[in-house]
XYZ file of C-alpha atoms in Angstrom:
689
model
C 94.079 40.580 -25.146
C 96.787 43.175 -25.103
C 96.383 43.569 -21.337
C 96.720 39.796 -20.821
C 99.964 39.743 -22.820
C 101.382 42.514 -20.643
C 100.497 40.615 -17.484
C 102.072 37.392 -18.748
C 105.275 39.143 -19.677
C 106.042 39.953 -15.971
C 105.986 36.357 -14.742
C 109.198 35.038 -16.444
C 111.035 38.123 -15.267
C 110.071 37.552 -11.645
C 110.916 33.879 -11.881
C 114.310 34.699 -13.295
C 114.938 37.174 -10.508
C 114.018 34.524 -7.954
C 116.363 31.970 -9.549
C 119.092 34.554 -9.699
C 118.650 35.476 -6.042
C 118.747 31.836 -4.988
C 121.818 31.278 -7.113
C 123.485 34.372 -5.637
C 122.775 33.397 -2.054
C 123.856 29.813 -2.702
C 127.112 31.091 -4.196
C 127.718 33.238 -1.116
C 127.067 30.186 1.103
C 129.509 28.069 -0.912
C 132.110 30.830 -0.782
C 131.590 31.224 2.963
C 131.868 27.496 3.591
C 134.969 27.351 1.455
C 136.465 30.306 3.317
C 135.715 28.730 6.714
C 137.158 25.403 5.641
C 140.296 26.896 4.129
C 140.997 29.668 6.669
C 139.569 28.257 9.918
C 139.470 24.547 9.182
C 142.612 23.738 11.118
C 141.378 25.668 14.146
C 138.108 23.760 14.239
C 139.966 20.514 13.779
C 142.214 21.353 16.730
C 139.158 22.193 18.828
C 137.636 18.827 18.027
C 140.868 17.080 18.919
C 141.625 19.345 21.918
C 142.989 17.622 25.033
C 143.750 19.091 28.418
C 146.580 17.988 30.697
C 145.803 18.201 34.419
C 148.571 17.141 36.785
C 147.617 16.129 40.323
C 149.768 15.127 43.278
C 149.180 12.067 45.428
C 150.495 11.857 49.015
C 153.182 9.390 50.100
C 153.866 7.837 53.530
C 155.628 10.040 56.078
C 159.167 9.404 57.207
C 159.890 7.262 60.235
C 161.324 8.474 63.545
C 164.120 6.551 65.307
C 165.861 6.991 68.647
C 169.642 7.468 68.922
C 170.209 3.697 68.771
C 168.135 3.448 65.551
C 165.138 1.800 67.131
C 161.858 2.748 65.495
C 159.862 5.169 67.626
C 157.229 6.289 65.090
C 156.324 4.222 62.050
C 153.601 3.944 59.409
C 151.206 1.030 59.480
C 149.270 0.224 56.280
C 145.511 -0.090 56.342
C 142.861 -0.742 53.737
C 141.043 2.286 52.381
C 138.248 3.154 49.970
C 138.666 6.384 48.017
C 136.697 8.479 45.557
C 138.024 10.693 42.760
C 135.700 13.200 41.149
C 136.563 13.362 37.461
C 133.655 15.653 36.633
C 130.632 13.743 37.918
C 127.354 15.554 38.405
C 125.660 15.784 41.779
C 123.110 13.165 40.708
C 125.848 10.771 39.520
C 127.706 11.077 42.801
C 124.496 10.507 44.730
C 123.768 7.342 42.724
C 127.296 6.011 43.314
C 127.045 6.811 47.027
C 123.762 4.892 47.187
C 125.363 1.806 45.608
C 128.398 2.023 47.884
C 126.220 2.334 50.983
C 124.893 -1.188 50.275
C 128.450 -2.568 50.179
C 130.109 -0.964 53.207
C 129.177 0.250 56.659
C 129.768 3.966 57.131
C 129.452 5.844 60.414
C 126.829 8.575 60.292
C 127.877 10.603 63.338
C 129.334 13.366 61.151
C 126.081 13.873 59.235
C 124.575 17.191 60.308
C 120.950 18.205 60.447
C 121.591 20.565 57.541
C 122.916 17.606 55.522
C 119.710 15.713 56.278
C 117.527 18.626 55.238
C 119.407 19.112 51.969
C 119.082 15.415 51.185
C 115.397 15.323 52.126
C 114.795 18.106 49.624
C 116.542 16.106 46.920
C 114.651 12.920 47.758
C 111.172 14.461 48.039
C 111.138 17.441 45.630
C 107.330 17.504 45.187
C 106.671 17.605 48.914
C 109.273 20.321 49.338
C 107.804 22.483 46.605
C 104.383 22.153 48.213
C 105.736 23.983 51.272
C 105.848 27.254 49.296
C 102.575 29.209 49.363
C 100.920 30.845 46.350
C 101.578 34.245 47.898
C 105.289 33.430 48.181
C 105.342 32.221 44.576
C 103.791 35.527 43.524
C 106.466 37.415 45.455
C 109.101 35.321 43.718
C 107.651 36.111 40.287
C 107.656 39.776 41.276
C 111.346 39.349 42.141
C 110.739 40.223 45.785
C 112.014 36.790 46.844
C 115.187 35.184 45.469
C 116.027 31.545 44.773
C 118.069 31.585 47.968
C 115.067 32.886 49.942
C 112.843 30.110 48.629
C 115.464 27.464 49.356
C 115.801 28.667 52.941
C 112.018 28.656 53.404
C 111.895 25.059 52.208
C 114.709 24.046 54.536
C 113.098 25.696 57.559
C 109.738 24.023 56.941
C 111.045 20.461 56.922
C 109.848 18.982 60.212
C 111.669 16.648 62.589
C 109.064 13.996 61.836
C 109.848 14.234 58.143
C 113.590 13.926 58.804
C 112.893 10.814 60.868
C 111.634 9.173 57.691
C 115.230 8.912 56.509
C 116.435 5.340 56.970
C 119.813 4.217 58.285
C 120.832 3.405 54.712
C 119.803 6.913 53.676
C 122.088 8.320 56.354
C 124.951 6.015 55.348
C 124.540 7.075 51.751
C 124.467 10.709 52.870
C 127.645 10.222 54.934
C 129.376 8.756 51.883
C 128.083 11.554 49.655
C 129.499 14.120 52.114
C 132.944 12.566 51.617
C 132.491 12.602 47.848
C 131.617 16.305 47.957
C 134.770 17.252 49.858
C 136.988 16.335 46.951
C 138.578 18.636 44.427
C 138.420 17.477 40.810
C 140.933 14.681 40.113
C 142.140 14.640 43.764
C 141.260 11.391 45.620
C 139.460 11.684 48.955
C 139.218 9.037 51.650
C 135.707 7.623 51.975
C 136.603 5.069 54.621
C 139.950 4.021 56.082
C 139.042 3.067 59.639
C 137.829 -0.466 60.195
C 137.580 -1.483 56.553
C 136.916 -5.218 56.784
C 138.368 -7.770 54.390
C 134.860 -8.470 53.144
C 134.157 -4.799 52.443
C 137.477 -4.357 50.669
C 136.844 -7.433 48.513
C 133.241 -6.695 47.601
C 134.005 -3.083 46.666
C 136.956 -4.248 44.560
C 134.683 -6.662 42.720
C 132.143 -3.935 41.918
C 134.419 -1.097 40.843
C 132.973 -1.152 37.316
C 129.612 -0.040 38.651
C 131.122 2.491 41.086
C 132.615 5.257 38.920
C 135.336 7.204 40.729
C 135.646 4.659 43.570
C 138.931 2.835 44.199
C 140.269 0.399 46.792
C 143.766 1.246 47.960
C 146.163 1.226 50.914
C 146.329 4.147 53.340
C 148.654 4.550 56.336
C 148.500 5.605 59.939
C 151.135 6.550 62.533
C 152.101 3.880 65.057
C 154.112 4.369 68.240
C 156.448 1.558 69.244
C 156.856 2.928 72.778
C 153.164 3.773 73.188
C 152.734 6.945 75.290
C 156.413 7.509 76.038
C 157.385 10.983 74.797
C 154.024 11.285 73.015
C 153.457 14.924 73.906
C 156.751 15.827 72.188
C 156.433 13.558 69.154
C 153.284 15.418 68.164
C 150.363 14.454 65.937
C 149.397 14.294 62.280
C 146.042 15.472 60.963
C 143.559 12.750 60.099
C 142.459 12.066 56.553
C 139.140 13.827 57.116
C 140.666 16.915 58.711
C 142.506 18.348 55.753
C 144.932 21.228 56.131
C 144.759 23.260 59.372
C 142.527 26.270 58.754
C 144.966 28.712 60.365
C 147.784 27.556 58.069
C 145.793 26.929 54.900
C 147.476 29.602 52.768
C 150.924 28.567 53.996
C 150.496 24.951 52.892
C 148.654 25.697 49.650
C 151.488 28.016 48.629
C 153.865 25.069 49.059
C 151.999 22.717 46.767
C 149.830 20.898 49.316
C 146.283 19.826 48.544
C 143.454 20.804 50.864
C 142.889 17.228 52.032
C 146.572 16.417 52.655
C 147.611 15.081 56.049
C 150.263 17.184 57.767
C 152.058 17.389 61.093
C 149.935 19.583 63.319
C 151.979 19.729 66.531
C 155.474 19.470 67.998
C 158.047 17.245 66.249
C 155.680 16.238 63.441
C 154.968 19.912 62.713
C 158.528 21.185 63.244
C 159.975 18.750 60.697
C 156.976 18.647 58.337
C 159.100 19.690 55.360
C 161.287 16.584 55.555
C 158.802 14.080 56.990
C 156.188 14.780 54.295
C 158.261 13.526 51.375
C 157.826 14.179 47.663
C 154.360 13.415 46.354
C 153.857 11.328 43.259
C 152.532 13.339 40.307
C 149.979 11.906 37.875
C 148.909 13.610 34.633
C 145.254 13.165 33.690
C 144.615 13.850 29.981
C 141.011 14.853 29.249
C 139.032 15.595 26.102
C 137.135 18.826 25.625
C 134.167 17.355 27.518
C 136.349 16.816 30.576
C 136.436 13.032 30.296
C 139.716 11.356 31.259
C 141.081 9.555 28.234
C 144.600 8.839 29.435
C 146.589 8.763 32.701
C 150.338 9.159 32.845
C 152.697 9.001 35.856
C 154.970 12.037 35.727
C 156.839 11.515 39.008
C 156.709 8.343 41.131
C 157.315 10.230 44.400
C 159.345 9.333 47.481
C 158.287 8.704 51.069
C 159.359 11.258 53.645
C 162.842 11.384 55.090
C 163.497 9.708 58.428
C 164.479 11.434 61.678
C 167.030 10.022 64.111
C 166.558 11.462 67.584
C 169.199 12.205 70.185
C 166.839 10.612 72.721
C 167.733 7.226 74.207
C 164.304 5.629 74.609
C 165.516 3.093 77.181
C 166.855 5.960 79.279
C 163.666 7.950 78.690
C 161.529 5.061 79.928
C 163.770 4.558 82.961
C 163.577 8.258 83.899
C 159.796 8.203 83.488
C 159.604 5.266 85.877
C 161.764 7.023 88.463
C 159.626 10.159 88.377
C 156.436 8.107 88.645
C 157.685 6.229 91.694
C 159.069 9.288 93.449
C 155.991 11.396 92.760
C 153.699 8.741 94.192
C 156.054 8.397 97.163
C 156.082 12.170 97.701
C 152.280 12.192 97.736
C 152.432 10.162 100.958
C 154.162 13.076 102.712
C 152.224 15.830 104.507
C 151.550 19.015 102.555
C 151.511 17.443 99.102
C 147.844 17.920 98.201
C 148.925 20.182 95.315
C 151.927 18.152 94.156
C 151.140 16.704 90.745
C 154.173 16.911 88.400
C 157.927 16.718 87.951
C 160.386 17.269 85.091
C 163.833 15.935 84.231
C 166.090 16.866 81.307
C 169.332 15.027 80.521
C 171.660 16.666 78.017
C 175.122 16.141 76.613
C 176.773 19.414 77.750
C 179.297 19.358 74.905
C 176.939 18.784 71.961
C 173.461 19.862 73.091
C 172.065 16.369 72.426
C 168.952 15.914 74.567
C 169.290 12.376 75.929
C 165.994 12.343 77.831
C 163.273 14.890 78.454
C 160.766 13.550 80.889
C 157.696 15.192 82.317
C 155.116 13.300 84.302
C 151.823 14.607 85.613
C 149.182 13.136 87.915
C 145.703 13.602 86.429
C 142.209 12.258 86.937
C 140.707 10.392 84.003
C 137.446 12.150 83.145
C 135.844 8.885 82.003
C 136.914 6.436 84.704
C 137.481 8.888 87.549
C 140.757 7.136 88.359
C 143.948 9.008 89.152
C 146.776 8.134 86.793
C 150.152 9.348 85.515
C 150.302 11.108 82.157
C 153.180 12.056 79.860
C 154.063 15.753 80.045
C 157.474 15.866 78.385
C 156.182 18.945 76.591
C 156.243 20.754 79.915
C 160.045 20.594 80.064
C 160.173 23.615 77.754
C 156.615 25.006 77.623
C 156.061 25.566 81.366
C 158.164 27.726 83.684
C 158.469 28.079 87.461
C 160.521 29.879 90.064
C 163.429 27.529 90.753
C 165.244 28.952 93.775
C 168.946 28.639 94.547
C 169.817 26.537 91.497
C 170.582 29.842 89.693
C 173.226 30.960 92.203
C 176.084 29.841 89.964
C 174.925 32.443 87.428
C 174.636 35.028 90.227
C 178.252 34.534 91.318
C 179.543 34.733 87.738
C 177.463 37.872 87.165
C 179.010 39.321 90.313
C 182.490 38.590 88.944
C 181.683 40.116 85.534
C 180.278 43.340 86.975
C 183.088 43.745 89.522
C 180.625 43.412 92.404
C 182.769 40.628 93.857
C 186.126 39.118 93.111
C 187.463 35.637 93.864
C 187.537 34.917 97.606
C 185.273 37.825 98.574
C 183.733 37.234 102.023
C 180.351 38.293 103.413
C 178.729 37.648 106.774
C 175.549 35.577 106.493
C 173.482 37.623 108.935
C 170.018 38.427 107.626
C 169.306 41.621 105.711
C 166.592 43.974 106.949
C 165.254 46.611 104.592
C 163.045 49.227 106.206
C 159.388 48.305 106.000
C 159.978 44.684 104.891
C 160.477 41.345 106.689
C 164.056 40.212 107.294
C 165.613 38.348 104.347
C 167.993 35.579 105.332
C 169.372 32.117 104.625
C 167.671 28.960 105.952
C 170.057 29.200 108.932
C 172.984 31.371 109.940
C 176.005 30.125 107.959
C 178.739 32.375 109.361
C 181.269 34.324 107.345
C 181.960 32.695 103.985
C 183.379 33.212 100.515
C 181.607 32.561 97.199
C 182.656 28.897 96.988
C 181.219 28.039 100.368
C 178.223 30.276 99.655
C 177.438 27.927 96.784
C 178.215 24.827 98.823
C 175.905 25.843 101.679
C 173.484 27.846 99.519
C 173.730 31.191 101.277
C 170.971 33.590 100.303
C 172.611 36.505 102.124
C 175.819 36.200 100.094
C 173.759 36.584 96.922
C 171.899 39.558 98.427
C 175.142 41.411 99.067
C 176.289 40.609 95.545
C 173.046 42.038 94.130
C 173.351 45.179 96.261
C 176.824 45.760 94.860
C 175.637 45.162 91.300
C 172.936 47.785 91.920
C 175.515 50.086 93.508
C 173.448 50.380 96.644
C 174.435 51.009 100.233
C 172.965 48.692 102.859
C 172.318 49.606 106.502
C 170.228 47.474 108.832
C 166.530 48.522 108.804
C 167.228 51.477 106.528
C 165.787 52.113 103.038
C 167.739 50.479 100.252
C 168.186 52.345 96.982
C 170.271 51.607 93.903
C 172.140 54.174 91.856
C 172.483 51.628 89.030
C 168.980 51.884 87.563
C 169.762 49.116 85.060
C 170.613 46.513 87.679
C 167.661 44.279 86.708
C 168.598 44.435 83.022
C 172.255 43.721 83.842
C 171.442 40.582 85.829
C 168.802 39.308 83.410
C 171.084 39.837 80.440
C 173.839 37.907 82.199
C 171.432 35.109 83.166
C 170.233 34.910 79.540
C 173.811 34.258 78.385
C 173.545 30.985 80.331
C 170.079 30.212 78.927
C 167.963 31.444 81.847
C 164.908 33.507 80.960
C 165.418 33.203 77.209
C 164.692 30.685 74.472
C 167.120 27.805 74.502
C 166.663 27.283 70.754
C 165.419 23.709 71.072
C 164.133 22.379 67.741
C 160.503 22.254 68.832
C 157.720 24.862 68.601
C 156.053 26.844 71.387
C 159.028 27.163 73.725
C 158.297 29.539 76.608
C 160.840 32.010 77.973
C 159.245 32.456 81.367
C 157.727 35.250 83.434
C 159.755 38.330 84.347
C 158.647 40.301 87.394
C 157.647 43.851 86.496
C 158.345 45.717 89.722
C 161.874 47.059 90.171
C 161.818 47.678 93.889
C 165.209 46.884 95.481
C 163.863 43.929 97.427
C 162.860 42.165 94.203
C 166.420 42.407 92.882
C 167.462 40.380 95.917
C 164.770 37.829 95.090
C 165.941 37.689 91.459
C 169.486 36.564 92.322
C 168.217 33.638 94.417
C 165.747 32.418 91.772
C 162.565 33.628 93.459
C 161.354 36.374 91.130
C 161.571 35.285 87.463
C 160.529 31.841 86.231
C 162.478 29.262 84.193
C 161.859 25.925 82.479
C 163.606 22.618 83.055
C 165.170 22.919 79.581
C 166.597 26.338 80.485
C 168.081 24.879 83.671
C 169.694 22.075 81.661
C 171.215 24.561 79.212
C 172.435 26.754 82.070
C 174.193 23.968 83.946
C 175.626 22.620 80.670
C 177.188 26.041 80.054
C 178.936 25.885 83.409
C 179.905 22.237 82.916
C 181.501 22.597 79.455
C 183.568 25.663 80.232
C 181.308 28.502 79.143
C 179.638 27.578 75.810
C 175.847 27.848 75.637
C 174.919 24.894 73.445
C 171.678 24.792 71.497
C 169.679 21.772 72.678
C 168.202 19.537 69.979
C 166.311 16.269 69.892
C 166.921 15.482 66.198
C 170.421 14.165 65.611
C 170.222 13.154 61.954
C 167.945 13.321 58.942
C 168.202 10.303 56.628
C 166.954 9.487 53.186
C 164.159 6.895 53.201
C 165.337 3.312 53.032
C 164.709 1.724 49.649
C 163.932 -1.706 51.057
C 161.787 -0.307 53.847
C 163.849 -2.075 56.478
C 167.414 -0.748 56.746
C 168.367 2.886 57.272
C 168.867 5.098 54.266
C 171.962 7.278 53.745
C 172.479 10.385 55.874
C 170.901 13.465 54.279
C 171.898 15.878 57.039
C 173.742 15.713 60.359
C 172.586 18.127 63.061
C 175.930 19.477 64.237
C 176.505 21.020 67.685
C 175.723 24.741 67.703
C 177.269 27.223 70.127
C 174.772 30.033 70.676
C 177.208 32.168 72.653
C 180.094 31.957 75.088
C 179.822 33.583 78.500
C 182.148 36.496 79.115
C 183.985 35.220 82.181
C 187.542 34.321 83.079
C 188.422 30.624 83.292
C 189.476 31.171 86.883
C 186.052 32.523 87.790
C 184.287 29.615 86.125
C 186.599 27.176 87.858
C 185.664 28.582 91.273
C 181.957 28.113 90.559
C 182.668 24.545 89.430
C 184.501 23.919 92.713
C 181.503 25.262 94.627
C 179.172 22.991 92.670
C 181.407 20.015 93.380
C 181.370 20.770 97.113
C 177.560 20.881 97.049
C 177.471 17.170 96.234
C 180.788 15.724 97.379
C 181.725 17.495 100.601
C 180.044 17.222 104.010
C 177.936 20.294 104.622
C 176.971 20.577 100.949
C 173.217 20.871 100.473
C 173.093 17.700 98.343
C 175.889 15.740 100.029
C 173.648 13.407 102.054
C 171.925 12.234 98.878
C 174.993 11.962 96.629
C 177.543 10.725 99.142
C 179.497 7.838 97.663
C 178.445 8.437 94.050
C 181.332 7.071 91.980
C 180.656 9.295 88.996
C 181.865 12.468 90.802
C 178.779 14.703 90.477
C 178.658 18.478 90.797
C 175.616 20.684 90.964
C 173.324 23.012 92.863
C 170.074 22.526 94.742
C 167.160 24.930 94.723
C 164.126 25.658 96.879
C 161.802 28.501 95.937
C 158.943 30.044 97.857
C 156.114 30.497 95.407
C 152.335 30.671 95.114
C 150.331 27.830 93.644
C 149.083 28.448 90.102
C 148.196 24.926 88.977
C 144.993 23.242 87.746
C 143.203 23.641 91.107
C 143.932 27.380 91.328
C 140.251 28.345 91.001
C 139.426 26.611 94.285
C 141.359 29.127 96.353
C 139.765 32.432 95.470
C 141.847 35.577 95.234
C 144.796 34.394 97.348
C 146.457 31.124 96.229
C 148.231 29.057 98.869
C 152.016 29.411 99.283
C 154.035 26.407 98.092
C 157.657 25.348 97.714
C 159.196 24.503 94.340
C 162.189 22.160 94.345
C 164.950 22.035 91.745
C 168.363 20.514 91.111
C 170.979 21.102 88.437
C 173.936 18.770 88.083
C 176.605 17.362 85.786
C 179.008 14.436 85.962
C 181.807 13.548 86.077
C 182.858 16.914 87.513
C 186.301 16.783 85.887
C 185.129 15.903 82.357
C 181.305 16.187 82.188
C 179.427 13.932 79.805
C 175.906 14.470 81.070
C 174.073 17.469 82.491
C 170.807 17.172 84.392
C 167.975 19.444 85.467
C 165.246 18.354 87.893
C 162.215 20.528 88.622
C 159.350 19.681 90.984
C 156.778 22.507 91.106
C 154.506 22.807 94.153
C 156.470 20.009 95.821
C 154.962 20.760 99.211
C 153.314 23.414 101.333
C 154.203 23.770 104.974
C 157.509 22.733 106.545
C 157.822 19.061 105.597
C 160.424 18.996 102.793
C 160.064 15.678 100.944
C 163.354 16.245 99.017
C 161.770 14.847 95.849
C 164.271 16.774 93.704
C 167.263 15.080 95.346
C 165.705 11.631 95.382
C 164.831 11.862 91.700
C 168.225 13.355 90.806
C 170.279 10.670 92.549
C 168.303 7.829 91.008
C 168.430 9.366 87.527
C 172.206 9.838 87.520
C 172.729 6.377 89.007
C 170.565 4.947 86.221
C 172.366 6.900 83.501
C 175.820 5.654 84.498
C 174.586 2.127 85.119
C 173.011 1.970 81.650
C 176.098 3.524 80.133
C 178.190 0.784 81.731
C 176.098 -1.865 80.003
């Protein structure tokens, strides 16, 4: 009995200890909950109510481009578009939406790759894909000797062509749509379709937006060209909606606030003036909850379309010059020795302001699809291609002779050919007698320029003796002087990819003689126009430009907006010559075109606008598109050129004409003079209107 009492006495004690422990733990829990609520309650409340602001930018239409008379050259045309914005959808959700959309629109599948098909096949037939992995490979995977990536690649490789052929056209359309969905960055709209969206497609998608999360119907834009292919190579291009930012400039654009799928100018004028044409994007703030769901959208900045460009180009004049070149090139092709003739260039410039009035390049090409020969725009070639131009540079040679003291006004030389030991005789096209620098320009004496070069090089000439120069910097002296006119250097035109030309590397004395008659280094038509403008305006090298004004976008979309910036004339340098010297060269240029015996007189006789200028013929070697047909030694050809300005007393227009590979053989078709006369006649006739 006593033992039973002792045993019973332990039970209440243990029960009390249990109750006490429970009470103690419960008290701690209450204290902890109270502490959390009091100390951290506000933090948890803020977490529950947390919102995130994400601001995204939406593109706006690009600015328009006008010619100098404010006629639209490049515009934006609206077109229907279907877009998708990923606001945090899963891969499965996007696939389901793409499947629904594929039943509502037609989507081209040409961009769907085989890898895309394989990835989709794996998603559509997971059981069949998994069956392609052997038990041995599964064991290797469990042993961590194969990775997830290894297994995925094995599955991809084992999908057969026959299995891929099971994908239907609708599967491929859905896959093409899904590819577009996947390109997007969160909250940034991507174009799903903007080419050929029919009214029916636009309407039916609009009606079903509730069942197509992330999909919207909107208006996109595309560039249109009022003058079709005229000047197209210079106007440049804009990336397409599916291209995104150029890969080689990705960091540049991203650093400036662009999105990866933005459309940007990718060449020439569109690229050069991207900063102003692009405009200010609209900014939209998406407010999300902590799950990433958009709960509110707010417009932060409405955005403005890009600024408009007003060109210095007169499109009527540009079209007229194109037509002249086309007609004269086709006419020249009827002459003997013109199998290689395929292009010509003309630049018209205001010599006092640098305004480029027309820049025309035309090229004969064969259409790869039709096989027909046709004329193509190559205005780009006026400053991106260079050629030896011949005697057109002789005005710069005479002025360089004056500057260096090699000659002085009214210096005479005999025009007999020059014979350097071991080389063929170098002479003019015929013996021109004894003449001064003015008549040397008028009649285009090569020998006069040779003697000038010899004096610049401080050499001593004797018939059939070696010729050496004590002035070892003669080449640099002449090239530096030529560059002050714009020859052999960048003109500064407001377009990318300008070429300076080729400079001969050898410095043998005979090549210095070739240099001063334009048969050693190469120049572009734009350089020739800048050079002759410098002579025409009294010695100022003007920077050529094709953009005359930048204007704010018009609010009503029709009239011109206010001027944002005028492109003022820029003098790059003035040539270091006396006015008297320049005047003598101008007289020589005038005699070339207005006095019997001048090399251009027969073509410009009777021109009422008083032209002045210089002709050029250069012996060269063909290096055009058919060069590969001729093996190691290309055929010799003749390049033709012409520089001019008018009126000679108060010039308002300067012109450069360049016809590379104009002929081979002895039949001179004079295409440079025929083009030049018609172009200047047209300019002054149109000006009179």
